[in-house]
XYZ file of C-alpha atoms in Angstrom:
518
model
C 0.000 0.000 0.000
C 2.762 2.408 0.961
C 4.697 1.536 -2.193
C 1.638 2.134 -4.348
C 1.091 5.533 -2.761
C 4.716 6.486 -3.387
C 4.482 5.391 -7.010
C 1.222 7.279 -7.472
C 2.725 10.343 -5.837
C 5.752 10.188 -8.094
C 3.553 9.727 -11.151
C 1.474 12.713 -10.135
C 4.580 14.806 -9.612
C 5.933 13.820 -13.003
C 2.625 14.641 -14.661
C 2.549 18.016 -12.927
C 6.180 18.658 -13.949
C 5.441 17.717 -17.546
C 2.402 19.959 -17.650
C 4.309 22.857 -16.147
C 7.412 22.482 -18.344
C 7.139 22.648 -22.146
C 8.796 20.067 -24.345
C 12.551 20.446 -24.643
C 13.121 24.043 -25.748
C 14.194 24.663 -29.291
C 17.492 26.525 -29.742
C 17.007 30.145 -30.695
C 17.513 31.035 -34.357
C 17.511 34.833 -34.127
C 20.414 37.076 -33.161
C 20.667 40.720 -32.137
C 24.152 42.154 -32.691
C 25.259 45.441 -31.204
C 27.604 47.593 -33.291
C 28.920 51.093 -32.699
C 29.215 52.671 -36.135
C 26.536 52.657 -38.803
C 27.905 52.151 -42.339
C 27.433 54.989 -44.839
C 26.320 52.379 -47.400
C 26.321 48.589 -47.744
C 28.622 48.286 -50.764
C 32.128 47.192 -49.677
C 33.471 47.792 -53.196
C 32.717 51.514 -53.028
C 33.235 52.461 -49.366
C 36.338 52.661 -47.182
C 34.474 52.484 -43.862
C 35.133 49.327 -41.844
C 31.500 49.503 -40.704
C 30.404 48.177 -44.118
C 32.338 44.912 -43.868
C 31.232 44.538 -40.250
C 27.764 43.758 -41.609
C 28.164 42.269 -45.082
C 31.531 40.444 -45.173
C 30.953 36.658 -45.502
C 27.308 37.212 -44.563
C 25.915 38.928 -47.672
C 28.900 39.167 -50.038
C 31.619 36.650 -50.862
C 34.854 36.756 -52.848
C 36.949 34.198 -54.642
C 38.832 33.690 -51.378
C 38.039 34.686 -47.816
C 39.572 35.063 -44.365
C 38.960 32.353 -41.795
C 38.702 33.085 -38.075
C 42.412 32.347 -37.561
C 43.441 34.819 -40.285
C 44.273 32.185 -42.878
C 43.010 32.569 -46.437
C 40.673 29.794 -47.556
C 38.594 29.129 -50.690
C 35.446 31.167 -51.141
C 33.532 31.205 -54.406
C 36.604 29.615 -55.967
C 36.939 25.981 -54.943
C 40.535 25.789 -56.196
C 43.167 27.591 -58.251
C 46.506 27.125 -59.980
C 49.373 29.591 -60.342
C 51.756 29.476 -63.311
C 55.476 28.993 -62.695
C 56.238 32.599 -63.649
C 53.618 33.854 -61.159
C 51.740 35.805 -63.827
C 48.713 33.601 -64.472
C 46.119 32.538 -61.898
C 43.399 30.124 -62.973
C 40.390 29.926 -60.651
C 37.802 27.141 -60.673
C 34.434 28.281 -59.353
C 31.901 26.366 -57.316
C 28.987 25.129 -59.397
C 25.404 26.010 -58.526
C 26.086 29.408 -56.953
C 23.329 31.987 -57.322
C 22.896 35.609 -56.313
C 20.122 36.515 -53.916
C 17.901 37.570 -56.833
C 18.079 34.026 -58.218
C 20.464 34.710 -61.089
C 23.480 32.476 -61.635
C 26.931 33.546 -60.448
C 29.522 32.534 -63.033
C 32.829 33.544 -64.572
C 31.259 36.537 -66.331
C 30.356 38.023 -62.943
C 33.899 37.467 -61.681
C 35.319 39.255 -64.721
C 32.853 42.117 -64.286
C 33.682 42.514 -60.593
C 37.474 42.491 -61.005
C 37.462 44.711 -64.113
C 35.229 47.151 -62.232
C 37.806 47.618 -59.460
C 40.332 49.259 -61.783
C 37.859 50.856 -64.202
C 37.899 54.599 -64.773
C 35.864 56.328 -62.086
C 36.117 53.386 -59.679
C 35.346 54.293 -56.078
C 37.049 51.184 -54.706
C 39.106 52.302 -51.713
C 41.725 49.577 -52.188
C 42.043 49.427 -55.974
C 45.814 49.843 -55.658
C 45.897 46.276 -54.299
C 44.694 44.990 -57.656
C 46.716 47.244 -59.943
C 48.867 44.305 -61.118
C 45.862 42.693 -62.820
C 46.370 43.123 -66.579
C 43.380 41.111 -67.773
C 40.584 38.823 -66.648
C 39.499 36.136 -69.101
C 36.425 33.918 -69.027
C 37.655 30.445 -69.979
C 34.257 28.828 -69.430
C 31.318 29.498 -67.069
C 33.189 28.013 -64.101
C 36.778 28.972 -64.957
C 38.459 32.380 -64.811
C 42.024 33.242 -65.793
C 43.661 36.313 -64.277
C 46.827 37.554 -65.962
C 49.136 39.932 -64.120
C 51.375 42.569 -65.625
C 53.941 41.744 -62.947
C 54.101 39.083 -60.221
C 52.093 39.821 -57.093
C 52.663 37.398 -54.240
C 49.777 38.974 -52.307
C 47.028 38.409 -54.892
C 45.306 35.437 -53.212
C 45.427 37.322 -49.917
C 44.135 40.556 -51.432
C 41.240 38.783 -53.141
C 39.990 37.874 -49.660
C 39.385 41.544 -48.812
C 35.828 42.842 -48.852
C 36.842 45.223 -51.619
C 37.075 42.253 -54.039
C 33.731 40.537 -53.422
C 31.873 39.295 -56.479
C 28.822 41.281 -57.558
C 26.420 41.084 -60.486
C 26.337 43.774 -63.206
C 22.542 43.920 -62.920
C 22.608 44.977 -59.254
C 26.059 46.505 -58.695
C 24.825 50.091 -58.948
C 22.294 49.646 -56.136
C 24.317 47.509 -53.732
C 24.812 50.517 -51.485
C 21.133 50.528 -50.516
C 19.970 47.051 -51.560
C 22.931 44.674 -51.445
C 22.634 41.540 -53.569
C 25.392 38.999 -53.034
C 25.887 35.244 -52.915
C 26.249 34.829 -49.148
C 24.256 32.783 -46.612
C 22.215 35.827 -45.557
C 20.046 38.125 -47.643
C 19.442 41.789 -46.950
C 15.945 42.367 -45.591
C 15.614 45.894 -44.225
C 17.538 48.965 -43.108
C 16.194 51.423 -40.562
C 18.546 54.429 -40.841
C 20.035 55.414 -37.510
C 18.744 52.260 -35.856
C 19.364 48.839 -37.401
C 19.960 46.549 -40.374
C 18.186 43.211 -40.673
C 19.384 40.118 -42.522
C 17.523 36.846 -43.122
C 18.735 33.337 -43.893
C 19.290 32.658 -47.579
C 17.211 29.520 -48.281
C 18.996 28.957 -51.588
C 22.552 29.255 -50.317
C 25.033 27.184 -52.301
C 27.248 26.285 -49.331
C 26.762 25.025 -45.790
C 23.494 26.480 -44.444
C 23.725 28.773 -41.432
C 21.966 27.967 -38.161
C 20.450 31.422 -37.733
C 17.183 32.351 -39.416
C 17.664 36.085 -38.868
C 20.214 38.606 -37.628
C 19.617 42.205 -36.659
C 22.495 44.673 -36.322
C 21.626 47.468 -33.897
C 23.685 50.660 -33.743
C 24.452 51.850 -30.227
C 27.399 54.194 -29.938
C 26.834 55.429 -26.407
C 28.762 53.263 -23.894
C 26.126 53.500 -21.169
C 23.362 52.609 -23.613
C 25.436 49.664 -24.865
C 25.718 48.244 -21.350
C 22.014 48.774 -20.733
C 21.101 47.055 -24.018
C 23.096 43.962 -23.071
C 21.690 43.779 -19.565
C 18.120 44.204 -20.828
C 18.536 41.585 -23.546
C 18.015 44.111 -26.328
C 21.229 42.817 -27.904
C 22.807 39.380 -27.546
C 26.374 40.232 -28.463
C 28.678 43.204 -28.886
C 31.659 41.936 -30.947
C 33.470 45.190 -30.108
C 32.059 46.503 -26.856
C 32.366 50.310 -26.763
C 32.649 50.595 -22.978
C 35.843 48.859 -21.838
C 35.562 50.645 -18.511
C 32.415 48.598 -17.797
C 33.816 45.181 -18.707
C 34.364 44.365 -15.016
C 30.627 44.678 -14.362
C 29.874 42.119 -17.067
C 32.667 39.710 -16.119
C 30.895 39.096 -12.830
C 27.535 38.385 -14.468
C 27.032 34.689 -15.358
C 24.669 35.654 -18.184
C 27.594 36.958 -20.233
C 30.949 35.912 -21.579
C 33.701 38.520 -22.032
C 36.121 37.622 -24.825
C 39.317 39.650 -25.191
C 41.085 39.011 -28.477
C 43.303 40.699 -31.009
C 42.645 42.733 -34.145
C 44.609 43.947 -37.139
C 43.807 47.503 -36.040
C 46.839 49.768 -35.940
C 45.504 52.855 -34.184
C 47.456 55.917 -35.259
C 47.551 59.682 -35.027
C 47.612 60.383 -38.754
C 49.507 63.457 -39.921
C 49.102 65.197 -43.266
C 52.726 64.881 -44.399
C 52.322 67.451 -47.192
C 50.819 70.263 -45.125
C 53.116 72.769 -43.360
C 54.467 72.516 -40.739
C 53.860 68.744 -40.835
C 55.896 68.460 -44.030
C 58.956 68.902 -41.770
C 60.002 65.557 -40.268
C 61.241 67.369 -37.155
C 57.721 68.560 -36.399
C 56.305 65.078 -36.918
C 58.984 63.638 -34.635
C 58.198 66.289 -32.040
C 54.558 65.235 -32.077
C 55.570 61.587 -31.700
C 57.701 62.345 -28.630
C 54.887 64.374 -27.070
C 52.634 61.304 -26.967
C 52.456 59.063 -23.906
C 51.052 55.851 -25.421
C 50.393 54.087 -22.138
C 48.450 57.061 -20.803
C 46.215 56.862 -23.885
C 45.724 53.095 -23.537
C 44.897 53.477 -19.853
C 42.765 56.590 -20.197
C 40.909 55.921 -23.439
C 40.902 52.123 -23.600
C 41.055 51.318 -19.849
C 44.141 49.169 -20.309
C 43.021 47.248 -23.407
C 45.583 47.676 -26.180
C 49.253 47.045 -26.974
C 51.674 49.954 -27.667
C 53.088 50.017 -31.209
C 55.979 51.920 -32.759
C 55.142 51.248 -36.393
C 52.300 50.085 -38.628
C 52.263 46.312 -38.112
C 50.455 44.043 -35.625
C 52.587 42.961 -32.635
C 51.103 39.458 -32.890
C 52.759 38.944 -36.292
C 56.152 37.156 -36.323
C 57.637 39.902 -38.536
C 56.751 42.726 -36.145
C 59.621 45.004 -35.126
C 59.313 46.756 -31.764
C 60.222 50.356 -32.606
C 58.427 52.050 -29.718
C 61.741 53.346 -28.309
C 62.286 55.374 -31.472
C 59.301 57.571 -30.585
C 59.377 57.276 -26.810
C 57.565 59.772 -24.616
C 59.999 62.692 -24.193
C 58.306 66.121 -23.896
C 61.605 68.004 -23.575
C 62.912 66.491 -26.803
C 59.611 67.414 -28.415
C 60.006 71.064 -27.423
C 63.609 71.104 -28.671
C 62.610 69.688 -32.065
C 59.853 72.269 -32.481
C 62.313 75.061 -31.672
C 64.842 73.612 -34.121
C 62.168 73.535 -36.826
C 61.365 77.203 -36.151
C 57.784 76.534 -35.012
C 57.815 76.414 -31.185
C 54.049 76.986 -30.975
C 52.331 75.649 -34.129
C 48.533 75.604 -34.424
C 46.920 72.421 -35.721
C 43.438 70.968 -36.035
C 42.622 67.441 -34.845
C 39.572 65.927 -36.551
C 38.049 63.019 -34.634
C 35.629 60.464 -36.130
C 32.884 58.995 -33.908
C 34.742 55.860 -32.788
C 35.119 55.872 -28.971
C 38.869 55.196 -29.178
C 39.235 58.295 -31.370
C 37.049 60.644 -29.347
C 38.448 59.599 -25.961
C 42.021 59.197 -27.166
C 41.882 62.461 -29.102
C 41.149 64.520 -26.011
C 44.100 62.953 -24.196
C 46.450 63.509 -27.146
C 45.298 67.106 -27.520
C 46.311 67.794 -23.921
C 49.656 66.047 -24.403
C 50.388 68.174 -27.487
C 49.351 71.376 -25.735
C 51.782 70.517 -22.934
C 54.723 70.908 -25.357
C 53.422 74.131 -26.919
C 51.299 72.870 -29.812
C 47.957 74.662 -30.075
C 45.343 72.032 -30.929
C 41.763 72.636 -31.990
C 39.660 69.471 -31.620
C 36.909 69.065 -34.218
C 34.495 66.151 -33.950
C 33.255 64.892 -37.334
C 30.848 62.200 -38.441
C 32.041 59.355 -40.656
C 30.501 60.859 -43.793
C 32.585 63.988 -43.222
C 35.703 62.007 -42.342
C 35.446 59.937 -45.544
C 35.047 63.077 -47.669
C 37.792 65.497 -48.805
C 37.562 66.974 -45.302
C 39.981 64.186 -44.260
C 40.244 60.918 -46.189
C 39.656 61.663 -49.865
C 41.863 63.974 -51.950
C 40.492 67.346 -52.965
C 39.024 67.485 -56.509
C 41.412 68.675 -59.201
C 40.883 72.207 -60.580
C 38.057 72.257 -63.095
C 36.601 68.928 -61.957
C 32.872 68.552 -62.531
C 30.566 66.248 -60.594
C 28.196 63.764 -62.173
C 24.537 64.724 -61.790
C 23.913 65.936 -58.266
C 27.187 64.474 -56.983
C 30.026 66.852 -56.026
C 33.251 66.644 -58.063
C 35.684 63.925 -56.991
C 39.436 63.506 -57.319
C 40.209 61.950 -60.720
C 43.995 61.578 -60.578
C 44.702 64.309 -63.128
C 46.597 66.375 -60.548
C 48.732 65.579 -57.469
C 46.569 64.546 -54.521
C 46.156 67.205 -51.837
C 44.496 67.008 -48.431
C 43.211 69.766 -46.156
C 43.318 68.229 -42.663
C 46.203 68.406 -40.161
C 45.726 65.520 -37.719
C 43.210 62.744 -37.191
C 42.952 59.451 -35.313
C 41.751 56.179 -36.802
C 42.342 52.471 -36.427
C 43.277 50.760 -39.695
C 41.724 47.332 -39.300
C 42.546 45.895 -42.720
C 45.067 43.030 -42.460
C 48.730 43.502 -43.417
C 48.041 46.792 -45.175
C 51.378 48.562 -44.742
C 51.478 49.025 -48.515
C 49.017 51.913 -48.272
C 51.976 54.131 -47.285
C 53.285 53.720 -50.847
C 50.207 55.359 -52.387
C 50.599 58.982 -53.498
C 46.838 59.537 -53.362
C 46.388 58.174 -49.835
C 45.515 60.572 -47.065
C 48.885 60.268 -45.309
C 50.348 62.316 -48.223
C 53.616 60.470 -47.602
C 55.848 60.198 -50.661
C 59.024 58.193 -50.227
C 60.811 56.540 -53.152
C 62.728 54.379 -50.683
C 59.532 53.022 -49.153
C 57.918 52.503 -52.557
C 60.918 50.418 -53.628
C 60.581 48.205 -50.542
C 56.894 47.580 -51.248
C 57.529 46.979 -54.960
C 60.189 44.395 -54.089
C 57.876 42.763 -51.571
C 55.144 42.355 -54.202
C 57.378 40.254 -56.467
C 59.169 38.275 -53.745
C 58.111 34.738 -52.878
C 60.968 33.617 -50.604
C 59.657 33.725 -47.002
C 62.945 34.871 -45.447
C 63.365 37.698 -47.948
C 59.738 38.755 -47.535
C 60.251 38.880 -43.778
C 63.263 41.187 -44.152
C 61.353 43.469 -46.534
C 58.385 43.702 -44.169
C 60.733 44.655 -41.345
C 62.463 47.234 -43.566
C 59.087 48.772 -44.437
C 58.162 49.078 -40.757
C 61.502 50.692 -39.947
C 61.311 53.179 -42.824
C 57.946 54.653 -41.868
C 58.976 54.713 -38.197
C 62.168 56.641 -39.025
C 60.164 59.069 -41.155
C 57.621 59.598 -38.350
C 54.830 59.402 -40.909
C 52.293 59.091 -38.096
C 52.067 58.860 -34.365
C 51.862 55.100 -33.807
C 49.659 54.572 -30.771
C 48.392 51.061 -30.052
C 47.016 47.882 -31.553
C 43.277 47.897 -31.010
C 42.068 45.090 -28.783
C 38.893 43.176 -29.570
C 36.822 43.279 -26.409
C 33.662 41.331 -27.082
C 30.729 40.654 -24.790
C 28.224 37.937 -25.652
C 25.388 35.926 -24.182
C 26.995 32.947 -22.434
C 24.797 30.562 -24.445
C 26.000 31.859 -27.805
C 28.573 29.902 -29.805
C 30.630 30.527 -32.912
C 31.551 34.218 -32.710
C 35.118 35.125 -33.703
C 37.449 35.596 -30.734
C 39.979 37.578 -32.775
C 39.440 39.907 -35.715
C 41.776 39.017 -38.600
C 39.668 41.358 -40.709
C 36.860 43.833 -40.091
C 33.933 41.415 -40.037
C 31.085 40.073 -37.935
C 31.078 36.625 -39.526
C 27.857 34.848 -38.540
C 28.322 31.750 -40.689
C 29.141 29.477 -37.724
C 27.109 31.243 -35.018
C 24.462 29.251 -33.172
C 22.730 28.989 -29.809
C 23.160 26.173 -27.328
């Protein structure tokens, strides 16, 4: 009798438990991602802003190759390739059955269109110099493309993994900025300006299907609001949390996981090398010695970041520690300014919206004022920063805009820039070659440096490449082209149940292809 009562009691308890608890919960298939900076458009082939790739790289758009989470380059739309012995011919074999989001087939004609478009007249591609060695692109058959170079380029496979080289269709290329159509595992669904961008799972994806059915990118630049959004569940993950000073609060909360990784982001105080008095290397060196890197890392980044003395990630085996060359020495800074005949120069410092720039800029301004440099801080939005106000060269005399667009620099005159100083983190991988570009906003023109980069492009031997990379780092450090500040850390905060987010950032991306919930 007692046994029967116990069994009945247990059965009743189990029935009650079953009624009160639903069947085993399904894993979530939605994701809310918090980002700081809203992209000016969604076309990575026409915008320099890292915020574009943060949304669309590997999610919406794909290239022939792509970056994996460990920074290696792996096949993308190309399943394989061969390189000729002379290094001038690359033959790519494309995956079969790939379609764009509008249902049209992606084939060799689209690859030719996309690569030809990079170097076409009037191209807005921010990194077209990376593909200047391409002499021709030939369609061998629908699934085979042959790229012929005018000179060997050992970086081509690597460069094709950049977001600037994704494959687009001629039918939709012109509208990708507002309605992106790619081949990726997510399709663009909706953009709410100033608020969010929504992606949905691509049901016809050619590759491995993603686990998520939808992903919403929410833009929250205010650090306090970012913390509140996480705690309230309004976002599930911040790949780059904008409030490092609040990380301690989240580390003690079992609902979250704090992930501190590395990036390719060399954060620098950029100087306009062609604009007096910054065209004098003594003035640039004076600025470098006025900067206390550790004070900036502690004050602006709350200890997250690694000091750098050149433009190369400290995690790379070829990095050269040149921080001593521009050590903090205010007295030397004052002496150099006096020697240059400008003991009290006046300069403007234009700061984009990124928290590291705004917070770090105020600290740097005070450090420069302490050695006699008069600094006017001007906060600008990204659209302004990416215009001729900072990043793009001024239009040549007589230039005329197309339609309602203002005139743009067309290369018919030497590139000129109107800013003095700015702060930005260059998050593109291994991009030291940008210092060799006459039309880049550093306005640095060194035949010695150009020769190093030219030699690097045609060198395959690993030991020789290593020496050239080190020589390039040393040259721009000796020329004090910029104030080299710190390597940007990747401080991510995510729901503890979330899996598959990148720990490190080998490129500027929020790759959701492997993300899933427990």
